[in-house]
CSV table of N, CA and C in Angstrom, one decimal:
chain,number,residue,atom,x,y,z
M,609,UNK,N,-9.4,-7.7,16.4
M,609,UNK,CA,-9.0,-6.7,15.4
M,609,UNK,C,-10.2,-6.4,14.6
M,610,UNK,N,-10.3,-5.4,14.4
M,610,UNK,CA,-11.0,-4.3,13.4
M,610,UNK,C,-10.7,-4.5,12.0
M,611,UNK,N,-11.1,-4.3,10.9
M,611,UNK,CA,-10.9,-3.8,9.6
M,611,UNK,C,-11.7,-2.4,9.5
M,612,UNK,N,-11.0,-1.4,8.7
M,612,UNK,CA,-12.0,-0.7,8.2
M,612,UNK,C,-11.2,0.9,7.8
M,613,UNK,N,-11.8,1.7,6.8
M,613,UNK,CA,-10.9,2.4,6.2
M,613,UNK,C,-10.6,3.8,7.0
M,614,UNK,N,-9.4,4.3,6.9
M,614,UNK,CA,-8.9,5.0,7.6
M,614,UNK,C,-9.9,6.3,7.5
M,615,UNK,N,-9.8,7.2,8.2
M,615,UNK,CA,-10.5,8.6,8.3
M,615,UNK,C,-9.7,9.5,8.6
M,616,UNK,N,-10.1,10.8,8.7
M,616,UNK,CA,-9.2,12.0,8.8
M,616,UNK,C,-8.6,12.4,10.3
M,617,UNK,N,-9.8,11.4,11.2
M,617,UNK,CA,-9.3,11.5,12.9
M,617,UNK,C,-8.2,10.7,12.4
M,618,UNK,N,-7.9,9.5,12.0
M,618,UNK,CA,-7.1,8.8,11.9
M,618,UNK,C,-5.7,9.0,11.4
M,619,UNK,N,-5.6,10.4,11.0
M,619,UNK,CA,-4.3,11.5,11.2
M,619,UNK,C,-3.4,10.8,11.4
M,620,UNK,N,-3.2,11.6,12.9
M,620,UNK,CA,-2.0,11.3,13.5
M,620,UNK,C,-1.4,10.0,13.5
M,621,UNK,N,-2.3,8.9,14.2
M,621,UNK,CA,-1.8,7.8,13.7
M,621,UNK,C,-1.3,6.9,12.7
M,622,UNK,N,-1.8,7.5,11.7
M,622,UNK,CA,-1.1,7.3,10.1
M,622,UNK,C,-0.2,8.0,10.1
M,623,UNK,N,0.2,9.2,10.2
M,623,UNK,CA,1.3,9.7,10.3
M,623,UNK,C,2.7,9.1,10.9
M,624,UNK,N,2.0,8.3,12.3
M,624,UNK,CA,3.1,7.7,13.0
M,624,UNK,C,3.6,6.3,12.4
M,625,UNK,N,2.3,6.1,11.9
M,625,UNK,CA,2.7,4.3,11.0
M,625,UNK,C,4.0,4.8,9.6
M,626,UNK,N,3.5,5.8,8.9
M,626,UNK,CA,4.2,6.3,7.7
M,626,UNK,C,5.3,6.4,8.2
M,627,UNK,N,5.7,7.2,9.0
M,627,UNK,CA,7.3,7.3,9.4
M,627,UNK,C,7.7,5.8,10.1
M,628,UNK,N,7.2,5.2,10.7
M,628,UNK,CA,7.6,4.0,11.0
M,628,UNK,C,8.0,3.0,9.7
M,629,UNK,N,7.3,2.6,8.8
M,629,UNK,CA,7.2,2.1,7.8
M,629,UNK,C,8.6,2.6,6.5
M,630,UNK,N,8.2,3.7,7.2
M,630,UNK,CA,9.7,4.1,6.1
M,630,UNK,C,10.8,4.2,6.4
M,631,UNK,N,11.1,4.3,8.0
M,631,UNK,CA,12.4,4.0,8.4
M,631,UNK,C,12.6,2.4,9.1
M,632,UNK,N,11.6,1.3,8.9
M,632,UNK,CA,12.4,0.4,9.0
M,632,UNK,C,12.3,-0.5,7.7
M,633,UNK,N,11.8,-0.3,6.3
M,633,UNK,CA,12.2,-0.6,5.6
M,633,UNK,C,12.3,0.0,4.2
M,634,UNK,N,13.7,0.9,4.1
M,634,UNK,CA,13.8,2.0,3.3
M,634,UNK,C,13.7,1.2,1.4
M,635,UNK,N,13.8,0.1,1.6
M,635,UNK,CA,13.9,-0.5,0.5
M,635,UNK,C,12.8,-0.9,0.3
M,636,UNK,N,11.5,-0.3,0.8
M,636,UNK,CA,10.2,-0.6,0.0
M,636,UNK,C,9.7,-0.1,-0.2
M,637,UNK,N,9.6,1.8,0.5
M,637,UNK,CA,9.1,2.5,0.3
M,637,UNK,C,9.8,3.8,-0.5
M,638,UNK,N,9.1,4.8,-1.1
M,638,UNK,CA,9.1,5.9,-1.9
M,638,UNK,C,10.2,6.8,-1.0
M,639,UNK,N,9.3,7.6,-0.1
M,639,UNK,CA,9.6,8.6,0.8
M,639,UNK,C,10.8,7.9,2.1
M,640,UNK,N,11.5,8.5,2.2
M,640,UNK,CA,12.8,8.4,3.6
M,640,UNK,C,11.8,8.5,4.7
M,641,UNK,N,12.1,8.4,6.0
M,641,UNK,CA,11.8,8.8,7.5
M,641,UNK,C,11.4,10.0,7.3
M,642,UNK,N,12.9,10.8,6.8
M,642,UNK,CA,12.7,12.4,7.5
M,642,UNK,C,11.4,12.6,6.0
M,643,UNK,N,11.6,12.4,5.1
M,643,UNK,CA,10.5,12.9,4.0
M,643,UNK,C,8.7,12.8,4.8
M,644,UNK,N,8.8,11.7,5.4
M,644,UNK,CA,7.7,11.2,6.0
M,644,UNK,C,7.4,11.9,7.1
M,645,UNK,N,8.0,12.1,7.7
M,645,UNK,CA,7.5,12.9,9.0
M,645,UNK,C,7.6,14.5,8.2
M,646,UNK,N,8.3,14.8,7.5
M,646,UNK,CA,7.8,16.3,7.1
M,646,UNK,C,6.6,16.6,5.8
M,647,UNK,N,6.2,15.0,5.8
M,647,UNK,CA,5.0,15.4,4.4
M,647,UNK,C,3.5,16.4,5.4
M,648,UNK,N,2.9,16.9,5.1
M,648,UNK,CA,2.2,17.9,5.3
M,648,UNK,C,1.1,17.2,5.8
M,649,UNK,N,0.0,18.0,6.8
M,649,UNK,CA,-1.5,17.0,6.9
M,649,UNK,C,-2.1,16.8,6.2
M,650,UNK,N,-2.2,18.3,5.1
M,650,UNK,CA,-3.2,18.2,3.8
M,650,UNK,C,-2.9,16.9,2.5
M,651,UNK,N,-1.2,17.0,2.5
M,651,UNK,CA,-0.9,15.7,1.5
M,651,UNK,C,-1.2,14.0,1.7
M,652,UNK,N,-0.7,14.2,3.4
M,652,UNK,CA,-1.5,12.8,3.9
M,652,UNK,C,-2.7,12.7,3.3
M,653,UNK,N,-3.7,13.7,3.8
M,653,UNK,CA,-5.3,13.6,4.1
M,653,UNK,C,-5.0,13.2,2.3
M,654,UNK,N,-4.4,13.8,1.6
M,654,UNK,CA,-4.9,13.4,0.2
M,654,UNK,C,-4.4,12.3,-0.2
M,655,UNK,N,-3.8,11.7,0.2
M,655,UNK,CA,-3.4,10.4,0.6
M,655,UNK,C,-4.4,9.3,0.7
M,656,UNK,N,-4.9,9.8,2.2
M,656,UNK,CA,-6.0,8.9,2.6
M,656,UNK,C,-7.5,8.9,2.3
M,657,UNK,N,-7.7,10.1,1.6
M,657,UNK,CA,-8.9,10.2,1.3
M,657,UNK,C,-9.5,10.4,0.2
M,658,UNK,N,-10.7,9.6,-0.1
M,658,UNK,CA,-11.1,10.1,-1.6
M,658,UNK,C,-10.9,11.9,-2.1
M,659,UNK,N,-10.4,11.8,-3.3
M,659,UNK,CA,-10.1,13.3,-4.2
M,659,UNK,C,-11.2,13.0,-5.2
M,660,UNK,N,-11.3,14.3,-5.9
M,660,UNK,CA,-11.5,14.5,-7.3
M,660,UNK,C,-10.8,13.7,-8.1
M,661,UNK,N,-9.8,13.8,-8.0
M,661,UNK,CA,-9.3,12.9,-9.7
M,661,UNK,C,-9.1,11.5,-9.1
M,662,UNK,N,-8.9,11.0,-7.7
M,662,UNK,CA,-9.2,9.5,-7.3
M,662,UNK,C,-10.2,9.6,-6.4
M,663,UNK,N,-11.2,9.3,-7.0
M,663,UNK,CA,-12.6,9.2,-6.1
M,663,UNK,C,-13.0,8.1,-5.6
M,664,UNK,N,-12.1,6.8,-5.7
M,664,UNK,CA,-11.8,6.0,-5.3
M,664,UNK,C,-11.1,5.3,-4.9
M,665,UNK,N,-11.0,5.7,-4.0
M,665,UNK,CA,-9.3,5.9,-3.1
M,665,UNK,C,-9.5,5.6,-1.7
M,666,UNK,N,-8.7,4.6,-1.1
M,666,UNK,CA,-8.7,4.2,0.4
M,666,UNK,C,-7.4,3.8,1.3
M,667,UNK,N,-7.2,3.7,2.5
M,667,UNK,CA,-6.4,3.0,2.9
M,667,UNK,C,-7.2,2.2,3.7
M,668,UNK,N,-6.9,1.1,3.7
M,668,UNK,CA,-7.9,-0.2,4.3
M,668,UNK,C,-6.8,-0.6,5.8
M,669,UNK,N,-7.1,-0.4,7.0
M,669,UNK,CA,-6.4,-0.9,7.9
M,669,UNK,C,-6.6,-2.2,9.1
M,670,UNK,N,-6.1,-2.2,9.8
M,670,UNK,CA,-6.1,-3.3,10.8
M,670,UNK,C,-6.6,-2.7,12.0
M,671,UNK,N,-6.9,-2.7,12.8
M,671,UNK,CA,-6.6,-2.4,13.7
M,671,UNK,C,-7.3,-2.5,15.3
M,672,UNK,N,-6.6,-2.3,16.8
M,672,UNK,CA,-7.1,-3.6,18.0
M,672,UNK,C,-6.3,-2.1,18.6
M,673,UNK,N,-7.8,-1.7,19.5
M,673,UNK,CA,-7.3,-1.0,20.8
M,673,UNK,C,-7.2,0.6,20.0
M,674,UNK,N,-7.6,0.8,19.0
M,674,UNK,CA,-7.0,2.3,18.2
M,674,UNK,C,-5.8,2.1,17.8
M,675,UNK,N,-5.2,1.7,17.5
M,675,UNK,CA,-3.8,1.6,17.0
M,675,UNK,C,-3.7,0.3,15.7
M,676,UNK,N,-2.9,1.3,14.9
M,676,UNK,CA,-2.7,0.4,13.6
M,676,UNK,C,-1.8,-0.4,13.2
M,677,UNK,N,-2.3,-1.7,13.3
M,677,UNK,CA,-1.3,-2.5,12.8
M,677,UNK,C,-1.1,-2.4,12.0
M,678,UNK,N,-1.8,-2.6,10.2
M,678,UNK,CA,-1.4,-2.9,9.0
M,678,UNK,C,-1.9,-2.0,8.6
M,679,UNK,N,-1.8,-1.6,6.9
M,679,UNK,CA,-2.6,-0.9,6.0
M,679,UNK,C,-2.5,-1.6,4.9
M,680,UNK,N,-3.4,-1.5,3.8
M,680,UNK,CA,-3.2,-1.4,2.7
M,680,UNK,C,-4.1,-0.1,2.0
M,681,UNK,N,-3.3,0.5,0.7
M,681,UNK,CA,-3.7,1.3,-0.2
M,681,UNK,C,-4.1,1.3,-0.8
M,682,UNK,N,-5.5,2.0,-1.5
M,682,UNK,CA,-5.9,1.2,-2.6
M,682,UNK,C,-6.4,2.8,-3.2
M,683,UNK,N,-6.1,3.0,-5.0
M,683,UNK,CA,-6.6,4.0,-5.5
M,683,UNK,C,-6.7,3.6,-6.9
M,684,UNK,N,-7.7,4.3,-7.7
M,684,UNK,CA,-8.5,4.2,-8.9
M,684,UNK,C,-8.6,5.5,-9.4
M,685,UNK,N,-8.0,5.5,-11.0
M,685,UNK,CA,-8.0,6.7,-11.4
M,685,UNK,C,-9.3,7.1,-11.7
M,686,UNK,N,-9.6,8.4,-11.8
M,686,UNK,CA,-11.0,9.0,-12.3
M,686,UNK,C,-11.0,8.9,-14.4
M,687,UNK,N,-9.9,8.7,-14.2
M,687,UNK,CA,-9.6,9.2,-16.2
M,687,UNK,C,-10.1,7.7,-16.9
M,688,UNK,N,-10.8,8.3,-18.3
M,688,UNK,CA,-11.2,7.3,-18.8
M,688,UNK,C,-10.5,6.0,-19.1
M,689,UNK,N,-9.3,6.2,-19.9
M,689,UNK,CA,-7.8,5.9,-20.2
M,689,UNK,C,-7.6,4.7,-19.0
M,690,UNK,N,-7.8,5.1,-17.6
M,690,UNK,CA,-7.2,4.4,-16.9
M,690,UNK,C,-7.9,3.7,-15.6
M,691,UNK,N,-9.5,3.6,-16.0
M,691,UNK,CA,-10.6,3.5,-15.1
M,691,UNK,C,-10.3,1.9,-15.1
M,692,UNK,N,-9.5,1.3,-16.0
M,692,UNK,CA,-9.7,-0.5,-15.9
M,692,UNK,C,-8.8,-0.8,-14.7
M,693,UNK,N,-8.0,-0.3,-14.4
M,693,UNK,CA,-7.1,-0.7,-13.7
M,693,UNK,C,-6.8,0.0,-12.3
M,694,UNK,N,-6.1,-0.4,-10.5
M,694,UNK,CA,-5.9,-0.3,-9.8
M,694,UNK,C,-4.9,0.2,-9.2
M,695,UNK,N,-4.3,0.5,-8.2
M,695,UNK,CA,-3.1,0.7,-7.9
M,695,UNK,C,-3.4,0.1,-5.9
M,696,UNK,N,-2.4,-0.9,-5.6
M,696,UNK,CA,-2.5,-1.4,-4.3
M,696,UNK,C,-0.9,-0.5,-4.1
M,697,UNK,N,-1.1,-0.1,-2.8
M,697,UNK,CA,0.0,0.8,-2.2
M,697,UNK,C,0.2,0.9,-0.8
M,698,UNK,N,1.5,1.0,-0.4
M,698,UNK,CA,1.9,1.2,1.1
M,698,UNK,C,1.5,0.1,2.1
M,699,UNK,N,1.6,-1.3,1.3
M,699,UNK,CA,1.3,-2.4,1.9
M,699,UNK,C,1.8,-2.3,3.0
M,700,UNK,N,1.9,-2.5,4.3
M,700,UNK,CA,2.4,-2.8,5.7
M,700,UNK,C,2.1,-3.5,6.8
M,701,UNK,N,2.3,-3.9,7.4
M,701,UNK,CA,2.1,-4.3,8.8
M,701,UNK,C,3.8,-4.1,9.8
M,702,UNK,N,3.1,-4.1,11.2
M,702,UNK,CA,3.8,-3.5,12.3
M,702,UNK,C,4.5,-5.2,12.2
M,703,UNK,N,6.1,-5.2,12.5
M,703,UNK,CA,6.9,-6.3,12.8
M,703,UNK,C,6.4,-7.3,14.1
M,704,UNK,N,5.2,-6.7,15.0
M,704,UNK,CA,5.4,-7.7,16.0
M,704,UNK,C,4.4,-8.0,15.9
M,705,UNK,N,3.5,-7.6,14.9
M,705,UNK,CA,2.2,-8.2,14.5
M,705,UNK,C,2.3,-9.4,13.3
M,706,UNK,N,3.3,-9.4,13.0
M,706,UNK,CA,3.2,-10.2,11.0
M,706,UNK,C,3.2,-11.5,11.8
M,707,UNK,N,2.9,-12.1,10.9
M,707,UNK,CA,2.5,-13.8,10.4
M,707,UNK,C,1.1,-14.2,11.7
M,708,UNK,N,0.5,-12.9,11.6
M,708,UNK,CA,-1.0,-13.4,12.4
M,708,UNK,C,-1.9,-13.6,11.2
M,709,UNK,N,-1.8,-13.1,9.8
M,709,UNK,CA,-2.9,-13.2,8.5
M,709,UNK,C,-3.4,-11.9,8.6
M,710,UNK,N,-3.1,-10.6,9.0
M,710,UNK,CA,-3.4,-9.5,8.8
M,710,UNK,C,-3.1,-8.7,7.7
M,711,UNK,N,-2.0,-8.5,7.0
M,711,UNK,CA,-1.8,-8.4,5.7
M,711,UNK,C,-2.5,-9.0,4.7
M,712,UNK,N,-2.2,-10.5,5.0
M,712,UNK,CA,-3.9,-11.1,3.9
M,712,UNK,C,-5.0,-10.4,4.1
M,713,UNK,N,-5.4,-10.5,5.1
M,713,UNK,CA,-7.4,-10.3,5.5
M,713,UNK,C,-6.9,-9.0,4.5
M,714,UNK,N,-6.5,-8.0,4.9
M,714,UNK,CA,-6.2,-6.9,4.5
M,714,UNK,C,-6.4,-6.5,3.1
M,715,UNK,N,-5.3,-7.6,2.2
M,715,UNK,CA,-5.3,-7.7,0.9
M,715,UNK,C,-6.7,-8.5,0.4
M,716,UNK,N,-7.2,-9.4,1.2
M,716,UNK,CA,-8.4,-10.0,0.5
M,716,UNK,C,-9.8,-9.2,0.7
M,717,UNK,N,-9.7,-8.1,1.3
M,717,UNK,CA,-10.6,-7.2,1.4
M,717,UNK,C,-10.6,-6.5,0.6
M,718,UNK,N,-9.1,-6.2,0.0
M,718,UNK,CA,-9.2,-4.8,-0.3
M,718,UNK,C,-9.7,-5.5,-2.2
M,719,UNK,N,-9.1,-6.7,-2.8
M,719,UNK,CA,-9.4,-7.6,-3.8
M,719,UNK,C,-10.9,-7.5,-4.0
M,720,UNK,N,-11.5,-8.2,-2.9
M,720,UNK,CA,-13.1,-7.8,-2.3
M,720,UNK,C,-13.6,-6.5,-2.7
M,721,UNK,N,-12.8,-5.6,-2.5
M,721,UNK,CA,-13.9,-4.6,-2.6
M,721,UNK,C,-13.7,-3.8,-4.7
M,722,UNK,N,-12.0,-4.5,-4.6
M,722,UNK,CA,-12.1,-4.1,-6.0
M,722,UNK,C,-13.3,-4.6,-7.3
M,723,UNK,N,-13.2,-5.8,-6.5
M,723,UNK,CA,-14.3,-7.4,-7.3
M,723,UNK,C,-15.1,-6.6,-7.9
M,724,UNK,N,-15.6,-5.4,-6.9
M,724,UNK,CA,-17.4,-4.7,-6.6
M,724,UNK,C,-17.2,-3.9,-8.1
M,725,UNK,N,-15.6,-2.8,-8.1
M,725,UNK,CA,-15.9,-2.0,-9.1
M,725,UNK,C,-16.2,-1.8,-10.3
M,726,UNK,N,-17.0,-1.7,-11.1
M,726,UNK,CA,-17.4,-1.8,-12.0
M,726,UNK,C,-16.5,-1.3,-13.6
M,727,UNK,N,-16.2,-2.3,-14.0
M,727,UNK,CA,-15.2,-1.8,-15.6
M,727,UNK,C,-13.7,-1.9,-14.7
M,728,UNK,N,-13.7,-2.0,-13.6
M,728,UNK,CA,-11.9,-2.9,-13.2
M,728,UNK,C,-12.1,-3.5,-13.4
M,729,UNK,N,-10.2,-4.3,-13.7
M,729,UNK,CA,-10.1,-5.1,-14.6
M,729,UNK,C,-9.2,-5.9,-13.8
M,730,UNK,N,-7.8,-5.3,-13.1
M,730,UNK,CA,-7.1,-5.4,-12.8
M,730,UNK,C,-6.2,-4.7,-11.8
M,731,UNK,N,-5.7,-5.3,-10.8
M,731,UNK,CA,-4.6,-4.3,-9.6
M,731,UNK,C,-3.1,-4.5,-10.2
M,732,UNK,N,-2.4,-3.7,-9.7
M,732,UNK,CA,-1.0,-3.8,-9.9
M,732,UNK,C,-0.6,-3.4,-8.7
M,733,UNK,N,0.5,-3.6,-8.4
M,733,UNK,CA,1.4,-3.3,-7.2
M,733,UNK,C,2.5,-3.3,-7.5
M,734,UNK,N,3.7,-2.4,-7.0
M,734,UNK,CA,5.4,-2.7,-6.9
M,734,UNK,C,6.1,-3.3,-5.7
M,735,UNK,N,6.7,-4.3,-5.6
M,735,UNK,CA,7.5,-4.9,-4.8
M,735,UNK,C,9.2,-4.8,-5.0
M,736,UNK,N,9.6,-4.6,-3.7
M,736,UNK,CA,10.6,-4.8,-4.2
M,736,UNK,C,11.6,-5.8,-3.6
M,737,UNK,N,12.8,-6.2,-4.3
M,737,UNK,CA,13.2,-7.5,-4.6
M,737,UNK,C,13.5,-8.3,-3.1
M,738,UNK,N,13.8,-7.2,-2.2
M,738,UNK,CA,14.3,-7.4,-1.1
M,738,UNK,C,13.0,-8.1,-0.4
M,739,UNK,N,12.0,-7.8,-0.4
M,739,UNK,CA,10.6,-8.1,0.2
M,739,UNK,C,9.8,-9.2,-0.2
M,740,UNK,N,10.7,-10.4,0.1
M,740,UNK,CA,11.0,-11.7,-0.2
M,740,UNK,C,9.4,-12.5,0.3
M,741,UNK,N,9.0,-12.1,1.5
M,741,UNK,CA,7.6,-12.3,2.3
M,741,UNK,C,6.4,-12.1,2.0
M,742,UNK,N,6.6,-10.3,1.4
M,742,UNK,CA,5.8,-9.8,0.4
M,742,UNK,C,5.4,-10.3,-0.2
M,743,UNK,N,6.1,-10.8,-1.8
M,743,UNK,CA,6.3,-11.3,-3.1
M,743,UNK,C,5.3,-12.7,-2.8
M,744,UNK,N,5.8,-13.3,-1.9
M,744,UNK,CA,5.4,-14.8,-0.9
M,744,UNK,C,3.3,-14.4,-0.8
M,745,UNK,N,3.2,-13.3,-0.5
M,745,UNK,CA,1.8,-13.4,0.0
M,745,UNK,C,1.4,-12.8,-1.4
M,746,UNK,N,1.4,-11.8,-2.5
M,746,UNK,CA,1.5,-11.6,-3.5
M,746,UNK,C,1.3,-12.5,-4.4
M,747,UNK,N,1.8,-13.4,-4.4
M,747,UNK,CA,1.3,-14.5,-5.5
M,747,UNK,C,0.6,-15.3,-5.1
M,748,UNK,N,0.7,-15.9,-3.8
M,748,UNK,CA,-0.5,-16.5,-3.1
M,748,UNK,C,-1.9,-16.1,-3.5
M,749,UNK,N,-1.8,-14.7,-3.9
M,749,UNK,CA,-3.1,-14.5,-3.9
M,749,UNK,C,-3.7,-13.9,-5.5
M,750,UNK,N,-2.7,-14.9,-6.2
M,750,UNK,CA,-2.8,-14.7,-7.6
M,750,UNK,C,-2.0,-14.1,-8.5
M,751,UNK,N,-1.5,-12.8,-7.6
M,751,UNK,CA,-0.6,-11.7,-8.7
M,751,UNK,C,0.6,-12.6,-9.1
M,752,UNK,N,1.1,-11.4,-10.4
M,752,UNK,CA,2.0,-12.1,-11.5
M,752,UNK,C,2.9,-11.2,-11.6
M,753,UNK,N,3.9,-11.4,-11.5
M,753,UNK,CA,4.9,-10.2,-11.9
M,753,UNK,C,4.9,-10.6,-13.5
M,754,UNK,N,4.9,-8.7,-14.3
M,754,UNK,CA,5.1,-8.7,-15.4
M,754,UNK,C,6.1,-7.9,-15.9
M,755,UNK,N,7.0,-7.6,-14.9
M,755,UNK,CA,8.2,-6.6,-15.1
M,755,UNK,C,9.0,-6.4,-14.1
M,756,UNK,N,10.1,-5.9,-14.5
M,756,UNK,CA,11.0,-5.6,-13.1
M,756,UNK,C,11.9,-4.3,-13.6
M,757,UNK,N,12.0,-3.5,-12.7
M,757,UNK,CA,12.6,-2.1,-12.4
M,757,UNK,C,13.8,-1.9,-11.9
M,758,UNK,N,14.8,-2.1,-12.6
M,758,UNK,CA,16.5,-2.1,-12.1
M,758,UNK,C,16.7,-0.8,-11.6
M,759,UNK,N,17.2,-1.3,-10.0
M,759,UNK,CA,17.7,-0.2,-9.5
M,759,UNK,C,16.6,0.8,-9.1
M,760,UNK,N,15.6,0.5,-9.0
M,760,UNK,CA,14.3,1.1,-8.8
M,760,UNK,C,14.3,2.1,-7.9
M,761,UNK,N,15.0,1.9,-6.3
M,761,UNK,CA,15.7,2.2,-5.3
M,761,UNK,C,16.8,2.5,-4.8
M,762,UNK,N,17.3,3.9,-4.7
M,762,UNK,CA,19.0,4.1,-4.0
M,762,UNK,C,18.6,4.5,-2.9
M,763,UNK,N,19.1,3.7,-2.0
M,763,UNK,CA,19.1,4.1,-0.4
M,763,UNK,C,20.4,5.0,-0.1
M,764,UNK,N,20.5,5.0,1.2
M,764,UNK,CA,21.0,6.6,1.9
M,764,UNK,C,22.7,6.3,1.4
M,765,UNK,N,22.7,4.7,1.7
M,765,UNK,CA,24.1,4.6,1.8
M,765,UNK,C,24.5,4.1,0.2
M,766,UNK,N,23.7,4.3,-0.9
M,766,UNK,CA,24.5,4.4,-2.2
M,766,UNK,C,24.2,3.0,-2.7
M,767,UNK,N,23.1,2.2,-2.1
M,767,UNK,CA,23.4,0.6,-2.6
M,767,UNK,C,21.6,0.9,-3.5
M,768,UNK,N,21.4,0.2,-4.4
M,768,UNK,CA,20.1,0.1,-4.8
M,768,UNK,C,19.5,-1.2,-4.8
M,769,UNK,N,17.8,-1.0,-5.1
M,769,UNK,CA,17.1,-2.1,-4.9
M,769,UNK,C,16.2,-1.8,-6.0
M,770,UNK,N,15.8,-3.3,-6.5
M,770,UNK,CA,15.4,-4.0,-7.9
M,770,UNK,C,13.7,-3.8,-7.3
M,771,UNK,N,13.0,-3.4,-8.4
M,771,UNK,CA,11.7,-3.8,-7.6
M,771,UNK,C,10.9,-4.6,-8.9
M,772,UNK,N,9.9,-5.1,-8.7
M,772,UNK,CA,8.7,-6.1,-9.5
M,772,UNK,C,7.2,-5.5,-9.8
M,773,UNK,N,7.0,-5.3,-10.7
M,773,UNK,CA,5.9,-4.6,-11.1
M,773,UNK,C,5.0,-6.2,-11.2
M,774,UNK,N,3.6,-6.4,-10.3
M,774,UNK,CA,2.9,-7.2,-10.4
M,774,UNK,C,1.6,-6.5,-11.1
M,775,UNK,N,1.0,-8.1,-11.1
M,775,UNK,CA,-0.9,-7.0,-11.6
M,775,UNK,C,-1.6,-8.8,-11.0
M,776,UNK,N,-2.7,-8.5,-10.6
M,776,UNK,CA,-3.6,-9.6,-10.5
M,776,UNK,C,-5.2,-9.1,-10.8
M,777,UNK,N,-5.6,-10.0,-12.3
M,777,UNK,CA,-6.6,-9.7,-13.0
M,777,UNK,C,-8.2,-10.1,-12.4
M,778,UNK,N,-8.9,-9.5,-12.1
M,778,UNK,CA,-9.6,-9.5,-11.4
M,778,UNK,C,-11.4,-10.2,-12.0
């Protein structure tokens, strides 16, 4: 397996992981299936690629053979206000890949590369309550939950989900 950050060939196959990711666990992510498969290429690409106002901005992935196992998100505002701090996002890995340590390598890289930036202070991430595994490798590697978000989540069929607002200070 490979590490290394996603690119713009890297498209389509992000595309295919996003909708995967969001239709088999609606209780972690933002966007539904169908929102995911109809988000645009240009939104992706801004997604995945350094912008203007996040000039430091990545998705960090796994991946054996061209095909992606894992991702993790990582973006840094440009604003002065909010240059101390991180945002880790769209944590994932593929179900028949988990409990190989690819989500760690992943997150210890991506920790790694935050270490580097200069005047960060700190990552935060959202979990949510259901994502028992998650939360499990999340504090393993330091973070602290400092909040929680009731109801953070209504899924299709009307039930909601609690999510955890973490931070691990760097």
């Amino acid at each position: 397996m490979i590490i290394r950050k996603l690119t713009a060939e890297d498209l389509p196959a992000f595309r295919d992981l996003r909708i995967e990711m969001c239709a088999a666990h609606p209780e972690a992510f933002e966007q539904t299936s169908d929102e995911a498969a109809a988000t645009s290429d240009q939104q992706l690409l801004q997604w995945m690629l350094p912008q203007d106002v996040f000039p430091e901005k990545f998705i960090l992935a796994g991946l054996q053979d061209n095909e992606i196992l894992g991702v993790v998100g990582f973006q840094r505002d440009e604003h002065f206000k909010l240059r101390h701090r991180a945002l880790i996002w769209s944590v994932y890995v593929r179900p028949q890949e988990r409990g190989r340590g690819i989500c760690r390598n992943l997150m210890l890289q991506t920790i790694e590369a935050a270490r580097t930036m200069e005047g960060l202070e700190f990552l935060t991430l959202e979990v949510s309550s259901t994502q028992t595994s998650a939360k499990a490798l999340y504090v393993s590697l330091g973070f602290k939950t400092i909040g929680n978000v009731w109801r953070c989540y209504k899924l299709s069929d009307g039930s909601y989900v609690d999510s955890e607002d973490m931070v691990l200070k760097l």
